[in-house]
Coordinates of C-alpha atoms in Angstrom, one line a residue:
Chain A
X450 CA -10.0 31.5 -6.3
X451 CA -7.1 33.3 -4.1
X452 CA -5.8 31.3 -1.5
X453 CA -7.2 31.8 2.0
X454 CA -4.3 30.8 4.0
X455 CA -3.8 33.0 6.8
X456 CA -1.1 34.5 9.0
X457 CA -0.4 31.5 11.1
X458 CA -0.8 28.9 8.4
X459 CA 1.7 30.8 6.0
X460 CA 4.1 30.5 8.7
X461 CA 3.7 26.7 9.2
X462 CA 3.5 25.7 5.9
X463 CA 6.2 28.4 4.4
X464 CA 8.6 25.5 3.9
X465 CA 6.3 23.9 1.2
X466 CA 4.5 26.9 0.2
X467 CA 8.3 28.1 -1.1
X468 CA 8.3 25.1 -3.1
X469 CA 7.2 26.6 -6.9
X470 CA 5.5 23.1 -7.3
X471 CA 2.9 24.0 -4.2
X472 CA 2.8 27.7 -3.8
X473 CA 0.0 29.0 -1.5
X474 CA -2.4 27.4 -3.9
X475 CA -0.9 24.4 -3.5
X476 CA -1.4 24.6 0.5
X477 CA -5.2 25.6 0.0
X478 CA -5.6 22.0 -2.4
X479 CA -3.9 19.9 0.6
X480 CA -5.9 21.7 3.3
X481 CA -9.0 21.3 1.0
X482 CA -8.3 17.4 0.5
X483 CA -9.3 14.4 2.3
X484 CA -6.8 11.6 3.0
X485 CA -8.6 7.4 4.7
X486 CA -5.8 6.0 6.0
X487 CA -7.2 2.7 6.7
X488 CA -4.8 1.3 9.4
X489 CA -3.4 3.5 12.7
X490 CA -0.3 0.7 13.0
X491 CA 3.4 0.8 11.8
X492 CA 3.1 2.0 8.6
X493 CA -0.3 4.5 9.3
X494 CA 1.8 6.3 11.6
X495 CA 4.2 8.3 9.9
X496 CA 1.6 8.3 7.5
X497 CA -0.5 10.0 9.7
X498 CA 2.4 11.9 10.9
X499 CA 3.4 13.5 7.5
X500 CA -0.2 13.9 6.1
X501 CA -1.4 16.0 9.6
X502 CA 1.7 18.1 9.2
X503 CA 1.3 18.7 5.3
X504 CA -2.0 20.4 6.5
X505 CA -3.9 17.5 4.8
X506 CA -7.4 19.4 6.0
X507 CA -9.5 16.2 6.7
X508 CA -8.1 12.8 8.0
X509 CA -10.3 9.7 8.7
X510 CA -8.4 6.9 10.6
X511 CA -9.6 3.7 10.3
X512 CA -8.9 0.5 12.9
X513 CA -10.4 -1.5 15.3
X514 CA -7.2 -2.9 17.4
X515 CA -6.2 -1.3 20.8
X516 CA -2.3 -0.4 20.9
X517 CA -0.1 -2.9 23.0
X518 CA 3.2 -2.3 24.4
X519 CA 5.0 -4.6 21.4
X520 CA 3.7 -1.6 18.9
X521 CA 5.5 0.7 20.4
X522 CA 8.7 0.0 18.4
X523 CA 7.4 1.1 15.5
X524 CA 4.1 2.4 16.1
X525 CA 5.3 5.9 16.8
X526 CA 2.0 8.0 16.9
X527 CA 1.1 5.8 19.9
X528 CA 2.9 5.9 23.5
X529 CA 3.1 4.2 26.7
X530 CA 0.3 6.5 28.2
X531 CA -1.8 5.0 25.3
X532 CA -1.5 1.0 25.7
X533 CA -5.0 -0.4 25.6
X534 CA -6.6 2.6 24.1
X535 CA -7.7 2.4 20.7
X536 CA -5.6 3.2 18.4
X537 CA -8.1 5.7 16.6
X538 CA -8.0 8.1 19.5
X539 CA -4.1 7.7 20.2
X540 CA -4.0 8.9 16.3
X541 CA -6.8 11.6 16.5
X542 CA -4.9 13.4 19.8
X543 CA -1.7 12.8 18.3
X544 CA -3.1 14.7 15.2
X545 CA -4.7 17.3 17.6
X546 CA -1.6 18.6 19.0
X547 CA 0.6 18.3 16.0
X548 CA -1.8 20.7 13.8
X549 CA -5.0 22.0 14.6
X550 CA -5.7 23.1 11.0
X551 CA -6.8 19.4 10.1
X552 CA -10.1 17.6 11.0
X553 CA -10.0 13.9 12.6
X554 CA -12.8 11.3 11.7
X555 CA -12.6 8.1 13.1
X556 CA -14.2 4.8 12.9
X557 CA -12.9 1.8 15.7
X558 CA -13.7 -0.6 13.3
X559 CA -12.2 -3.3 11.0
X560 CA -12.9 -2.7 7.8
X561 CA -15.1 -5.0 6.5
X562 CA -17.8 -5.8 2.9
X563 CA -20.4 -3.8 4.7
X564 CA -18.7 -0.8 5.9
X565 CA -15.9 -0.4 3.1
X566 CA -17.5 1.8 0.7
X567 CA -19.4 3.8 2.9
X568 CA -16.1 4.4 4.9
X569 CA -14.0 5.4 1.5
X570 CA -16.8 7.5 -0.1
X571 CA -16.0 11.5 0.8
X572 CA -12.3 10.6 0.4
X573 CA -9.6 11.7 -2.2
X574 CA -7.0 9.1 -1.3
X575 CA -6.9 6.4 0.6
X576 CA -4.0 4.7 2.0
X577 CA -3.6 1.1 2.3
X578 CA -1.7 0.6 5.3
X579 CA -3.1 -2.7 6.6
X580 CA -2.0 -5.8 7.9
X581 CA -3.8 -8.4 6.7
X582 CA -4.8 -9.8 2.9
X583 CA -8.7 -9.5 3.7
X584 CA -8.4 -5.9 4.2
X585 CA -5.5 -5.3 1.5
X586 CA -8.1 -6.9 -1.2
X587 CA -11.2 -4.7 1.0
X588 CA -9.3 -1.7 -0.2
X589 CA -8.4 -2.7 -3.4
X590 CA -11.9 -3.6 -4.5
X591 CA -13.4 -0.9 -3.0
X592 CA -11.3 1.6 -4.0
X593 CA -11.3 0.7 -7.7
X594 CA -15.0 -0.1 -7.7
X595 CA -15.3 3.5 -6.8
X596 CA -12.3 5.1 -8.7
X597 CA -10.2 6.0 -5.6
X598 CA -6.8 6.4 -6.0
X599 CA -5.2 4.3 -3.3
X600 CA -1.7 4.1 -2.0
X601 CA -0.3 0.8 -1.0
X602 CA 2.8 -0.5 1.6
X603 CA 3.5 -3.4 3.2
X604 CA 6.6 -4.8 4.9
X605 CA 8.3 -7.8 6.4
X606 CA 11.5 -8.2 8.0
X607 CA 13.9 -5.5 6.6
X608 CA 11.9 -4.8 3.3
X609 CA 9.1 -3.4 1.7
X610 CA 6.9 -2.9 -1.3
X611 CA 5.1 0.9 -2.0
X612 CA 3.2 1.8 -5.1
X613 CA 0.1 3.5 -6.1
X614 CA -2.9 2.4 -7.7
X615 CA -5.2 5.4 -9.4
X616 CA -7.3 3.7 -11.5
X617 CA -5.6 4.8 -14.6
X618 CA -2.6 1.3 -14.4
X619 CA -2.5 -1.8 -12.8
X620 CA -4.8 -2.7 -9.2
X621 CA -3.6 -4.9 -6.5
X622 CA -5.7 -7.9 -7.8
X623 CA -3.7 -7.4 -11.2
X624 CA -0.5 -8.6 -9.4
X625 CA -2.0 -11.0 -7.0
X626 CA -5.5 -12.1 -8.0
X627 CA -5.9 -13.9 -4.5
X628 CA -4.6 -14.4 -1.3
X629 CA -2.1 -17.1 -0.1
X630 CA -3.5 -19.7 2.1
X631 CA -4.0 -18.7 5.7
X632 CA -0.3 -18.4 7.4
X633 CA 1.4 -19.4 4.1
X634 CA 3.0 -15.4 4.9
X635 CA 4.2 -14.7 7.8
X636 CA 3.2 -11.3 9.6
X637 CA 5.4 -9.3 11.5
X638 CA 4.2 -10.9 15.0
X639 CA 5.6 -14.1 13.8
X640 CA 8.7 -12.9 10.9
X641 CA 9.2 -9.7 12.5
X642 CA 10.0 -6.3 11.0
X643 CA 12.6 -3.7 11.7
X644 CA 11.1 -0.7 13.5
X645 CA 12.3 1.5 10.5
X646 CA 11.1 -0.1 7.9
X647 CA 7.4 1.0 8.0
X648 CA 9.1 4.7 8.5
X649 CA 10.7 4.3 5.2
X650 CA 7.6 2.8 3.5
X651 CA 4.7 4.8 5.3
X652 CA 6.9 8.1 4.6
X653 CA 7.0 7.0 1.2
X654 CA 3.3 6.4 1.1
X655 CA 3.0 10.0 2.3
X656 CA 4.7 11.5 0.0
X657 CA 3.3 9.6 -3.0
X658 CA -0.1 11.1 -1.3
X659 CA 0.7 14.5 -0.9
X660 CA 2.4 14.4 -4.9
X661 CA -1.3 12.8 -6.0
X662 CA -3.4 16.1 -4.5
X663 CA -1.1 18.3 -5.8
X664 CA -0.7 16.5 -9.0
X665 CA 3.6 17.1 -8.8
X666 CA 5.9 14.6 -10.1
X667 CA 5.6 11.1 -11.6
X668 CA 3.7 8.5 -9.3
X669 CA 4.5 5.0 -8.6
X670 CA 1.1 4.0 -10.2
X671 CA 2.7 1.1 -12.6
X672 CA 5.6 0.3 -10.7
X673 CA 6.2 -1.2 -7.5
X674 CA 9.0 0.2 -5.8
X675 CA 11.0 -2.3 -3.5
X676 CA 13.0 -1.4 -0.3
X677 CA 15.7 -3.7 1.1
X678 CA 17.0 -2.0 4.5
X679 CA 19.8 -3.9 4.7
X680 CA 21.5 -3.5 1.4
X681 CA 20.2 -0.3 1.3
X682 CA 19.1 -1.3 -2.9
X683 CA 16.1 0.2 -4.1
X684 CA 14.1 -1.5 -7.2
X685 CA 11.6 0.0 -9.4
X686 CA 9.8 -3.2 -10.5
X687 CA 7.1 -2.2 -13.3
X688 CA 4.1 -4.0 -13.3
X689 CA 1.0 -3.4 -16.2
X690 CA -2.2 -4.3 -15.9
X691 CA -3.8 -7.6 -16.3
X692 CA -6.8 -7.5 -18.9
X693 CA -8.5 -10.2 -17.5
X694 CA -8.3 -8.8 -13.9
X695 CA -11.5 -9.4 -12.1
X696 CA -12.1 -6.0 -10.6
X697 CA -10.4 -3.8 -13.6
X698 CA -10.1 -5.9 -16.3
X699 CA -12.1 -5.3 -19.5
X700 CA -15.0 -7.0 -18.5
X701 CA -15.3 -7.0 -14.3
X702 CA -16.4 -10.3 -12.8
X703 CA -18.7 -7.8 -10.0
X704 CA -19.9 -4.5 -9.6
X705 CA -19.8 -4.9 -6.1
X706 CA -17.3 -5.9 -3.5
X707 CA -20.7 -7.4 -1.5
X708 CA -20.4 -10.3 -4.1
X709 CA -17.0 -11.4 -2.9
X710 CA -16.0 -12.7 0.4
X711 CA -13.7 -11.5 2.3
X712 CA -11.8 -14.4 4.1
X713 CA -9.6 -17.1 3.0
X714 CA -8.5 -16.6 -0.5
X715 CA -10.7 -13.6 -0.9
X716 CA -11.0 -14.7 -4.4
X717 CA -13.4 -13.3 -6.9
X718 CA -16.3 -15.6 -7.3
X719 CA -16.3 -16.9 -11.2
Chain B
X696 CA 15.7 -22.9 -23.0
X697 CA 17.1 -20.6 -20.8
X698 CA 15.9 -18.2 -19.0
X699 CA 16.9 -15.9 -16.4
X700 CA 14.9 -15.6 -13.0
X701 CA 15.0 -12.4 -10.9
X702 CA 13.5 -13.0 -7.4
X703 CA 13.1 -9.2 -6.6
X704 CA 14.9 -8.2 -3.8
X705 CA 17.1 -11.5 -3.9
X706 CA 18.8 -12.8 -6.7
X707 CA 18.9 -13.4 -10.2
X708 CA 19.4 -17.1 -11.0
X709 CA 19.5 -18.7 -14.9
X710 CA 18.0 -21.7 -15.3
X711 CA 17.6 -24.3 -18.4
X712 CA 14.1 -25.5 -18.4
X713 CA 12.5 -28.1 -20.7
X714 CA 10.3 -27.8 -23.8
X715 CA 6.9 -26.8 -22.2
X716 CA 7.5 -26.0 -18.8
X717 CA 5.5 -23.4 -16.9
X718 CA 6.3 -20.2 -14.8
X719 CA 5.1 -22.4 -11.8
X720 CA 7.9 -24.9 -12.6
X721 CA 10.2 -21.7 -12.5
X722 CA 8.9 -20.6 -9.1
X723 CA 9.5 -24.5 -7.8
X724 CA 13.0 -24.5 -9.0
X725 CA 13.5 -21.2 -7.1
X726 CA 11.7 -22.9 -4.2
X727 CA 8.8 -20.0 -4.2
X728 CA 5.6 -21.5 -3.8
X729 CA 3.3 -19.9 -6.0
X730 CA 1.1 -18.5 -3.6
X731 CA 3.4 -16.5 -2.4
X732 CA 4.8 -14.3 -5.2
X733 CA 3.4 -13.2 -8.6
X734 CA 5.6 -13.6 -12.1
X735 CA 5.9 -10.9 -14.2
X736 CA 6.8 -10.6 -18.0
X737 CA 7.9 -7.3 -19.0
X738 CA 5.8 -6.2 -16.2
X739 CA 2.9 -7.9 -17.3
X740 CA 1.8 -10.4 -14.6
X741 CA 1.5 -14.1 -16.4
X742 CA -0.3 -16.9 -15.2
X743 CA 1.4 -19.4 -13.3
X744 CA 0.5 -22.6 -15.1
X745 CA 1.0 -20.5 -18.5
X746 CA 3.8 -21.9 -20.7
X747 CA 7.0 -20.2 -20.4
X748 CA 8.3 -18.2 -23.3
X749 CA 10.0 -15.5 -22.2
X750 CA 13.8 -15.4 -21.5
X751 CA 13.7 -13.0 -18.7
X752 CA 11.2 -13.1 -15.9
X753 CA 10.9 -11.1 -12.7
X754 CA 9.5 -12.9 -9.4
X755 CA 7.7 -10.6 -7.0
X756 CA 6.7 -11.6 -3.4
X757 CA 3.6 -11.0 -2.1
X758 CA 4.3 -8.9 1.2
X759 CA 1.4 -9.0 4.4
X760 CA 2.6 -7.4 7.1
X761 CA 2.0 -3.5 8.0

C-alpha cells in the first residue's frame, strides 16, 4: 500500500522519515500503531512525550492519581496549571498541542484484575511505567496472557532498570516470581529519585517502543539494561527465561490473571 | 568454593562458601535480602534456596519506583 502521509506530516516527520530504517512507510506503521502506556507519572511522561511526537497514531493513557506539586520535578508532561487535575487529561492536552495527528484514549483508573485485559486488548505495545508491584505484575500477566509485547522501567534514586518483554524471551515473573513484602522497597516518595532519571529510562522505553513497530534494531527483550546516573556505567545484564515460570513457563499455573490476586505478594496461586 | 558475586550496579565481591550452601546464603553474605533482588546464572534466574554451583553469579535488584 503507498503511504498516505501528506504535506504537513512529511514535514514533521522528515527527520525520521530520512532515516532508511523508517522511510515514509515507516511513518504510516507508527501512525497506524497503538501504544497503552499504563502510568501518566515520571517515567510515562517522556514516554508520552516521544511516542506523541513519533506520530504514534493512537495513545491510551492509563492512571487514576491526580498530579501534585512534588511531581512536578520530574513529571514533565504535567504543570503548575494542572495540580489536582488528573493526570489523564494533563497528558491528553499535553498530547493535543504537541501533535494533532495522534488520537488520545483515556481511562482515570488504576489498573486492576477486572479492567487489565479489557484496557490492553486493541493495543500493540504497552508500556509499563508504573509505580507499584501490583500493577508491574497486572501488566506482566496480562500482557503475556495475551501476547502483548510490553516494555518495562523502573527507577530508584539515581538508577534504573529498562528492558522488553515480547513474548518470544523471559517475562517479568521469570526474574521476580513475586513481590517483596509490603515496604521491603522503598518508592521514590520515601528513597527519592533524581528528576532525570525517569528521562533517561522512559526515553529509553520510547525508543525500545518505537524500534518494536517498526521492527529496526535488536531489542532489549533478554536483557535488562541497567542505568547508574551517577557513574554514568551502563550494564547490559542478560536474563533467559525461567521454564518453570508461572505465567510463561512450559506449563502455566493460570490462563487467567482473574485467578491471581493482586495485593501483597501477588503471587501465583499453586 | 569460591565464587564471585556481582551485585549489578554495585560491586563484585568473591566469597568462599561452604560445601552445600545456597544462593540465599550468598545474598545474606552480601546483606541482600532475598526479596529484594533475583540471582542469575548465566542469565538464568536460579532459585534462592537452590544449591550453589556456579562460580560466577550476578545479583539483580528488584526496582519499584516509576
Amino acid at each position: 500500500m503507498a503511504p498516505s502521509l501528506d504535506p504537513e506530516q512529511l514535514d514533521r516527520y522528515s527527520r525520521q522519515i530520512v532515516l532508511e530504517s523508517v522511510g515514509p512507510d515507516g511513518q504510516d506503521r507508527l501512525l497506524d500503531s497503538a501504544v497503552l502506556v499504563v502510568g501518566v507519572g515520571g517515567l510515562g511522561s517522556p514516554v508520552i512525550q516521544y511516542l506523541a511526537a513519533a506520530g504514534i497514531g493512537r495513545l491510551g493513557l492509563v492512571d487514576g492519581d491526580v498530579v501534585e506539586r512534588s511531581n512536578l520535578q520530574r513529571q514533565i508532561i504535567h504543570g503548575i496549571d494542572d495540580v489536582g487535575r488528573p493526570k489523564v487529561d494533563s497528558g491528553a492536552e499535553f498530547v493535543a498541542d504537541l501533535n494533532p495527528n495522534v488520537t488520545v484514549e483515556t481511562d482515570e483508573t488504576a489498573l486492576s484484575a477486572e479492567n487489565a485485559t479489557e484496557l490492553i486488548e486493541g493495543y500493540d505495545v504497552v508500556v509499563d511505567a508504573t509505580d507499584n508491584f501490583p500493577a508491574r505484575f497486572l501488566v506482566n500477566d496480562a500482557c503475556t496472557l495475551t501476547g502483548t509485547p510490553f516494555v518495562h522501567g523502573a527507577v530508584y534514586r539515581f538508577e534504573g532498570q529498562v528492558t522488553t518483554f515480547d513474548g518470544t524471551g523471559p517475562c517479568y515473573r521469570c526474574l521476580f516470581p513475586s513481590a517483596p513484602p509490603e515496604d521491603a522497597i522503598p518508592d521514590c516518595a520515601t528513597a527519592g529519585v533524581l528528576g532525570v532519571v525517569p528521562g533517561t529510562i522512559g526515553t529509553i522505553q520510547a525508543t525500545e517502543t518505537i524500534k518494536h513497530l517498526l521492527e529496526i534494531g535488536e531489542s532489549l527483550n533478554g536483557r535488562v539494561l541497567h542505568y547508574d546516573a551517577k557513574t554514568m556505567d551502563v550494564e547490559s545484564v542478560p536474563l533467559k527465561a525461567r521454564p518453570e515460570c508461572p505465567i510463561c513457563g512450559d506449563q502455566p499455573a493460570v490462563d487467567s490473571i482473574q485467578a491471581i490476586t493482586y495485593e501483597g505478594d501477588c503471587a501465583i496461586p499453586e | 568454593m569460591h565464587v564471585m558475586v556481582e551485585v549489578v550496579g554495585e560491586d563484585t565481591r568473591e566469597l568462599d562458601v561452604e560445601s552445600g550452601a545456597t544462593y540465599a546464603d550468598l545474598l545474606a553474605a552480601c546483606d541482600v535480602s532475598p526479596h529484594e533482588a533475583s540471582v542469575l546464572v548465566d542469565g538464568q534466574p536460579v532459585p534462592e534456596d537452590g544449591e550453589v554451583s556456579a562460580e560466577r553469579v550476578e545479583v539483580l535488584r528488584v526496582v519499584k519506583g516509576g
